[in-house]
CSV table of C-alpha atoms in Angstrom, one decimal:
chain,number,residue,atom,x,y,z
A,1,MET,CA,109.8,15.2,222.3
A,2,LYS,CA,109.9,18.7,223.5
A,3,LYS,CA,113.2,19.9,225.0
A,4,ILE,CA,112.9,21.8,228.2
A,5,LEU,CA,115.7,23.9,229.9
A,6,ILE,CA,115.6,23.7,233.7
A,7,LEU,CA,117.4,26.5,235.6
A,8,HIS,CA,117.6,26.0,239.4
A,9,THR,CA,118.1,29.1,241.5
A,10,GLY,CA,117.6,27.8,245.1
A,11,GLY,CA,114.8,28.4,247.6
A,12,THR,CA,112.7,26.1,249.8
A,13,ILE,CA,112.1,23.7,246.8
A,14,SER,CA,115.8,22.9,246.9
A,15,MET,CA,116.3,22.9,250.7
A,16,GLN,CA,116.0,20.3,253.4
A,17,GLU,CA,114.8,20.3,257.0
A,18,ASN,CA,117.3,19.4,259.7
A,19,LYS,CA,115.4,16.8,261.7
A,20,GLU,CA,117.4,17.6,264.8
A,21,THR,CA,117.0,21.4,264.9
A,22,GLY,CA,114.0,21.8,262.7
A,23,GLY,CA,115.8,24.5,260.7
A,24,VAL,CA,115.4,24.5,256.9
A,25,THR,CA,118.4,25.5,254.9
A,26,THR,CA,120.5,24.8,251.8
A,27,SER,CA,122.6,21.7,251.4
A,28,ASP,CA,125.7,20.8,249.4
A,29,ARG,CA,123.6,18.7,247.0
A,30,ASN,CA,120.6,20.1,245.2
A,31,PRO,CA,117.8,17.5,245.7
A,32,LEU,CA,116.0,18.8,242.7
A,33,HIS,CA,118.2,16.9,240.3
A,34,GLN,CA,116.7,13.6,241.5
A,35,TRP,CA,113.4,14.9,240.2
A,36,ASP,CA,114.6,15.6,236.7
A,37,GLY,CA,114.1,11.9,235.7
A,38,ILE,CA,110.6,11.9,237.1
A,39,ALA,CA,109.7,15.0,235.0
A,40,SER,CA,111.3,13.7,231.9
A,41,GLU,CA,108.9,10.9,230.9
A,42,ASN,CA,107.5,12.9,228.0
A,43,VAL,CA,110.1,15.6,227.5
A,44,ASP,CA,113.9,15.9,227.0
A,45,ILE,CA,115.3,17.7,230.1
A,46,ILE,CA,118.4,19.9,230.2
A,47,SER,CA,119.0,20.8,233.8
A,48,GLU,CA,121.6,23.0,235.5
A,49,ASP,CA,122.1,25.3,238.6
A,50,ALA,CA,122.0,29.0,237.8
A,51,PHE,CA,122.7,29.8,241.4
A,52,HIS,CA,121.7,28.3,244.8
A,53,LEU,CA,120.3,31.1,247.0
A,54,PRO,CA,117.5,31.7,249.4
A,55,SER,CA,115.1,34.0,247.6
A,56,PRO,CA,115.4,36.9,250.1
A,57,HIS,CA,119.1,37.0,248.9
A,58,ILE,CA,118.1,37.5,245.3
A,59,THR,CA,118.9,41.0,243.9
A,60,SER,CA,117.9,42.8,240.7
A,61,GLU,CA,121.4,42.0,239.4
A,62,HIS,CA,120.7,38.2,239.9
A,63,MET,CA,117.5,38.7,238.0
A,64,LEU,CA,119.3,40.2,235.0
A,65,SER,CA,122.1,37.6,235.2
A,66,LEU,CA,119.4,34.8,235.2
A,67,PHE,CA,117.7,36.3,232.1
A,68,GLN,CA,121.1,36.6,230.3
A,69,LEU,CA,122.0,33.0,231.2
A,70,MET,CA,118.5,31.8,230.0
A,71,ASN,CA,118.9,33.5,226.6
A,72,LYS,CA,122.4,32.1,226.2
A,73,ARG,CA,121.4,28.5,227.0
A,74,LEU,CA,118.3,28.8,224.8
A,75,GLN,CA,120.5,29.7,221.9
A,76,GLU,CA,122.9,26.8,222.6
A,77,THR,CA,120.3,24.2,223.3
A,78,ASN,CA,117.3,25.2,221.0
A,79,ALA,CA,115.0,24.4,223.9
A,80,ASP,CA,111.3,24.6,223.4
A,81,GLY,CA,110.5,26.0,226.9
A,82,VAL,CA,112.1,27.0,230.2
A,83,VAL,CA,111.3,26.1,233.8
A,84,ILE,CA,112.9,28.1,236.6
A,85,THR,CA,112.8,26.9,240.2
A,86,HIS,CA,112.9,29.7,242.7
A,87,GLY,CA,112.3,30.5,246.4
A,88,THR,CA,108.8,31.7,247.0
A,89,ASP,CA,109.6,34.9,249.0
A,90,SER,CA,110.7,36.9,245.9
A,91,LEU,CA,109.5,34.5,243.2
A,92,GLU,CA,106.9,37.0,241.9
A,93,GLU,CA,109.5,39.7,241.5
A,94,THR,CA,112.0,37.6,239.6
A,95,ALA,CA,109.3,36.2,237.4
A,96,TYR,CA,108.0,39.7,236.6
A,97,ALA,CA,111.5,41.0,235.9
A,98,ILE,CA,112.1,38.2,233.4
A,99,ASP,CA,108.6,38.9,231.9
A,100,LEU,CA,109.6,42.6,231.3
A,101,LEU,CA,112.7,41.5,229.4
A,102,HIS,CA,111.5,38.3,227.7
A,103,SER,CA,110.3,39.1,224.1
A,104,SER,CA,110.4,35.6,222.6
A,105,SER,CA,107.3,33.4,222.3
A,106,ILE,CA,109.2,30.5,224.1
A,107,PRO,CA,107.3,29.8,227.4
A,108,VAL,CA,109.1,30.5,230.6
A,109,VAL,CA,107.5,28.9,233.7
A,110,PHE,CA,108.5,29.6,237.4
A,111,THR,CA,107.7,27.3,240.2
A,112,GLY,CA,108.8,26.7,243.8
A,113,ALA,CA,107.6,25.1,247.0
A,114,MET,CA,106.2,26.1,250.4
A,115,ARG,CA,107.6,23.0,252.1
A,116,SER,CA,111.2,21.8,251.8
A,117,SER,CA,112.1,18.6,249.9
A,118,ASN,CA,112.2,16.2,252.9
A,119,GLU,CA,109.2,17.6,254.8
A,120,ILE,CA,106.0,15.7,255.1
A,121,SER,CA,103.7,16.4,252.1
A,122,SER,CA,106.4,18.4,250.3
A,123,ASP,CA,104.7,20.3,247.4
A,124,GLY,CA,108.0,20.7,245.4
A,125,PRO,CA,108.0,17.5,243.3
A,126,TYR,CA,104.4,18.0,242.1
A,127,ASN,CA,104.9,21.7,241.4
A,128,PHE,CA,108.1,20.9,239.5
A,129,ILE,CA,106.4,18.2,237.3
A,130,THR,CA,103.4,20.3,236.5
A,131,ALA,CA,105.7,23.3,235.6
A,132,VAL,CA,107.6,21.1,233.2
A,133,GLN,CA,104.4,19.9,231.6
A,134,THR,CA,103.2,23.5,231.3
A,135,ALA,CA,106.4,24.6,229.6
A,136,ALA,CA,106.1,21.8,227.1
A,137,ASN,CA,102.5,22.6,226.2
A,138,GLU,CA,101.8,24.2,222.8
A,139,ASN,CA,99.0,26.3,224.2
A,140,VAL,CA,101.3,28.5,226.4
A,141,GLN,CA,103.4,29.6,223.5
A,142,GLY,CA,103.5,33.4,223.5
A,143,ALA,CA,101.8,33.7,226.9
A,144,GLY,CA,104.8,35.4,228.5
A,145,VAL,CA,106.2,34.3,231.8
A,146,LEU,CA,104.0,32.1,233.9
A,147,VAL,CA,104.0,30.9,237.5
A,148,VAL,CA,102.8,27.3,238.2
A,149,MET,CA,102.0,26.6,241.9
A,150,ASN,CA,99.5,24.2,243.5
A,151,GLU,CA,97.9,23.2,240.1
A,152,HIS,CA,97.2,26.8,239.1
A,153,ILE,CA,98.8,28.7,236.2
A,154,HIS,CA,99.3,32.4,236.9
A,155,LEU,CA,100.6,35.4,234.9
A,156,ALA,CA,103.8,36.8,236.3
A,157,LYS,CA,102.3,40.3,236.1
A,158,TYR,CA,99.5,39.6,238.5
A,159,VAL,CA,100.5,36.7,240.8
A,160,THR,CA,101.5,37.3,244.4
A,161,LYS,CA,102.4,35.4,247.5
A,162,SER,CA,99.3,35.8,249.7
A,163,HIS,CA,100.1,33.6,252.7
A,164,SER,CA,103.3,33.1,254.6
A,165,SER,CA,103.1,29.3,254.8
A,166,ASN,CA,100.0,27.8,253.1
A,167,VAL,CA,100.7,25.7,250.1
A,168,ALA,CA,97.9,27.5,248.3
A,169,SER,CA,99.7,30.8,248.9
A,170,PHE,CA,100.1,32.0,245.3
A,171,GLN,CA,97.1,34.0,244.0
A,172,SER,CA,96.3,36.5,241.3
A,173,PRO,CA,93.8,38.8,243.1
A,174,MET,CA,93.2,41.0,240.1
A,175,THR,CA,92.4,38.3,237.6
A,176,GLY,CA,92.5,34.9,239.1
A,177,PRO,CA,94.6,32.1,237.6
A,178,VAL,CA,94.6,31.8,233.8
A,179,GLY,CA,94.6,28.0,233.8
A,180,GLU,CA,95.2,24.8,235.7
A,181,ALA,CA,98.1,22.3,235.5
A,182,THR,CA,98.0,18.6,236.5
A,183,LYS,CA,100.3,15.7,235.6
A,184,HIS,CA,97.8,14.7,232.9
A,185,GLU,CA,96.4,17.9,231.5
A,186,ILE,CA,97.3,21.6,231.0
A,187,LEU,CA,94.1,23.7,230.6
A,188,LEU,CA,94.1,27.4,229.9
A,189,TYR,CA,90.8,29.3,230.7
A,190,GLN,CA,91.9,32.1,228.5
A,191,GLN,CA,94.8,32.9,226.0
A,192,PRO,CA,96.8,35.7,227.6
A,193,GLU,CA,97.6,38.7,225.3
A,194,ARG,CA,101.0,40.2,225.7
A,195,ILE,CA,101.6,43.9,225.4
A,196,ASP,CA,104.2,44.8,222.8
A,197,GLU,CA,106.8,46.6,224.9
A,198,SER,CA,110.5,46.7,224.6
A,199,PHE,CA,112.9,47.3,227.5
A,200,ASN,CA,116.6,47.5,226.6
A,201,VAL,CA,118.4,46.7,229.9
A,202,SER,CA,122.1,46.1,230.2
A,203,TYR,CA,122.3,46.8,233.9
A,204,PHE,CA,119.7,46.6,236.6
A,205,ASN,CA,121.0,48.8,239.3
A,206,LYS,CA,119.0,52.0,239.3
A,207,LYS,CA,118.2,53.2,242.8
A,208,VAL,CA,114.4,53.1,243.1
A,209,LEU,CA,112.9,53.3,246.6
A,210,LEU,CA,109.7,51.6,247.6
A,211,MET,CA,107.7,53.0,250.5
A,212,LYS,CA,104.4,52.1,252.1
A,213,THR,CA,102.1,54.8,253.4
A,214,TYR,CA,100.4,54.7,256.8
A,215,ALA,CA,98.1,57.0,258.7
A,216,GLY,CA,99.9,60.0,260.2
A,217,MET,CA,103.0,59.5,258.1
A,218,GLU,CA,105.6,62.1,259.0
A,219,GLU,CA,106.9,64.5,256.4
A,220,ASN,CA,110.4,64.8,258.0
A,221,VAL,CA,110.9,61.0,258.0
A,222,PHE,CA,109.8,60.7,254.3
A,223,GLN,CA,111.9,63.8,253.4
A,224,HIS,CA,115.0,62.3,255.2
A,225,ILE,CA,114.7,59.0,253.3
A,226,ILE,CA,114.3,60.7,249.8
A,227,SER,CA,117.2,63.0,250.5
A,228,GLN,CA,119.5,60.1,249.6
A,229,PRO,CA,120.6,59.8,245.9
A,230,LEU,CA,117.6,58.3,244.1
A,231,ASP,CA,116.6,57.6,240.5
A,232,GLY,CA,112.9,57.0,241.2
A,233,VAL,CA,110.4,56.4,244.0
A,234,VAL,CA,107.4,54.0,244.2
A,235,ILE,CA,104.8,54.7,246.9
A,236,GLU,CA,102.3,52.1,248.0
A,237,ALA,CA,99.4,54.5,248.6
A,238,MET,CA,96.2,54.0,250.4
A,239,GLY,CA,93.0,52.8,248.7
A,240,GLN,CA,92.8,53.9,245.0
A,241,GLY,CA,95.9,56.0,245.2
A,242,ASN,CA,95.7,58.5,248.0
A,243,VAL,CA,98.5,59.6,250.3
A,244,PRO,CA,98.7,61.7,253.6
A,245,SER,CA,98.9,65.4,252.9
A,246,SER,CA,102.2,65.5,254.7
A,247,LEU,CA,103.8,63.8,251.7
A,248,LEU,CA,102.8,66.4,249.2
A,249,LYS,CA,105.7,68.8,249.5
A,250,PRO,CA,108.4,66.0,249.3
A,251,ILE,CA,106.6,64.5,246.3
A,252,GLN,CA,106.4,67.8,244.5
A,253,SER,CA,110.1,68.3,245.2
A,254,LEU,CA,110.9,65.0,243.6
A,255,ILE,CA,108.8,65.8,240.5
A,256,LYS,CA,110.6,69.2,240.1
A,257,GLN,CA,113.9,67.3,240.1
A,258,GLN,CA,112.6,65.1,237.3
A,259,ILE,CA,112.7,62.1,239.6
A,260,PRO,CA,109.7,59.9,238.6
A,261,VAL,CA,107.2,59.1,241.4
A,262,VAL,CA,105.0,56.0,240.8
A,263,ILE,CA,101.9,55.3,242.8
A,264,ALA,CA,100.6,51.7,243.5
A,265,THR,CA,98.0,50.6,246.1
A,266,ARG,CA,98.9,49.0,249.4
A,267,CYS,CA,95.6,47.0,249.1
A,268,PHE,CA,95.8,43.3,248.3
A,269,SER,CA,93.5,43.6,245.4
A,270,GLY,CA,92.4,46.5,243.1
A,271,SER,CA,94.2,49.2,241.2
A,272,VAL,CA,94.9,53.0,241.5
A,273,HIS,CA,92.6,55.6,239.9
A,274,ALA,CA,92.5,59.3,239.8
A,275,VAL,CA,89.3,59.7,241.8
A,276,TYR,CA,89.8,62.1,244.8
A,277,SER,CA,90.7,65.7,244.3
A,278,TYR,CA,91.5,66.7,247.9
A,279,GLU,CA,95.2,67.3,248.8
A,280,GLY,CA,97.0,64.0,248.4
A,281,GLY,CA,94.0,62.4,246.6
A,282,GLY,CA,94.6,60.4,243.4
A,283,GLN,CA,93.3,63.0,241.0
A,284,HIS,CA,95.3,65.7,242.7
A,285,LEU,CA,98.5,63.5,242.5
A,286,LYS,CA,97.9,62.9,238.9
A,287,GLU,CA,97.6,66.6,238.2
A,288,ILE,CA,101.0,67.3,239.7
A,289,GLY,CA,102.7,64.6,237.7
A,290,VAL,CA,102.6,61.4,239.6
A,291,ILE,CA,102.6,58.2,237.5
A,292,PHE,CA,99.9,55.6,238.2
A,293,ALA,CA,100.9,51.9,238.2
A,294,HIS,CA,97.7,50.3,237.0
A,295,GLY,CA,97.4,46.7,238.2
A,296,LEU,CA,100.9,46.3,239.6
A,297,ASN,CA,101.8,45.9,243.3
A,298,GLY,CA,104.6,48.0,244.8
A,299,PRO,CA,107.5,45.5,244.3
A,300,LYS,CA,106.6,45.0,240.6
A,301,ALA,CA,106.0,48.7,240.0
A,302,ARG,CA,109.5,49.2,241.3
A,303,LEU,CA,111.0,46.7,238.9
A,304,LYS,CA,109.1,48.2,236.0
A,305,LEU,CA,110.3,51.7,236.9
A,306,MET,CA,113.9,50.3,237.1
A,307,ALA,CA,113.6,48.8,233.6
A,308,ALA,CA,112.1,52.0,232.2
A,309,LEU,CA,115.0,54.1,233.7
A,310,GLU,CA,117.6,51.6,232.5
A,311,SER,CA,116.0,51.9,229.0
A,312,SER,CA,116.2,55.7,229.2
A,313,PHE,CA,112.5,56.2,228.9
A,314,SER,CA,111.3,59.8,229.1
A,315,LEU,CA,108.7,60.7,231.8
A,316,GLU,CA,106.0,60.7,229.1
A,317,GLU,CA,107.1,57.3,227.9
A,318,MET,CA,107.0,56.0,231.5
A,319,LYS,CA,103.5,57.3,232.0
A,320,ARG,CA,102.3,55.6,228.8
A,321,SER,CA,104.0,52.4,229.8
A,322,PHE,CA,102.5,52.3,233.2
A,323,GLU,CA,99.1,53.1,231.8
A,324,LYS,CA,99.0,50.0,229.6
A,325,LYS,CA,96.7,47.5,231.1
């Protein structure tokens, strides 16, 4: 039997609805532990609480702590796979942070729920069971960190929460899911290839700002925000990577200070490209030294920039890293 390490971190999947007030919140007892037996029919389960937090309370320090705990427990238990339960609001960020740091071929699968454990048609138990079955499947060895939600298997790099409440919220707009997971079968449509990249992170506390562009964005507002002590900036630009011309001077100022500026797109799908040469256009930005985050949304580009900064990457190394597909 495969041995699967379960690490619970909190979130809706571990919460309950108060039938009197309608509010959903944490309780003293984690209801997920009652599902361990359901999921352990074909696998040996080792289950524990890493922490018990709503996912909006998760920080980058929690992400690193979770990664370190996971590695420690893998060494102690010799587990064949890992399942991490997590709140959905920041699940894609924690999953991607672990993906950046995880170099082993041991599968790591994140899952969560859009409905709390005692709500009608709660999706948590089924997501949990299929996540365990995925982590125990031979075909996902070496695939990196995966997210299993609503019978779909996604890569941590591309998955995002696309709807605030729908149980089919998690999508990978760039690629689609890489497989499907049911109680009876795990099917991969393709075998994901991992990029060989090494991040050496002892701390995860670099100050990297994420900002979203909008029409008529004011230079003085942007300038005021970036006047704070910063290690890097990620900008969710318009379209294929274009910003209002009012941001050019502040961006050039950051680059002169050797503070990396990374561009992602604010669009739900698609990537950034050096196409437009007008002031603030993607080609113009690339010429002045802005880094393009190919295929990553803003929150994930921020995490990757933090990992690169913590690993003491040079600006050229950062550019090469972000350019990898």
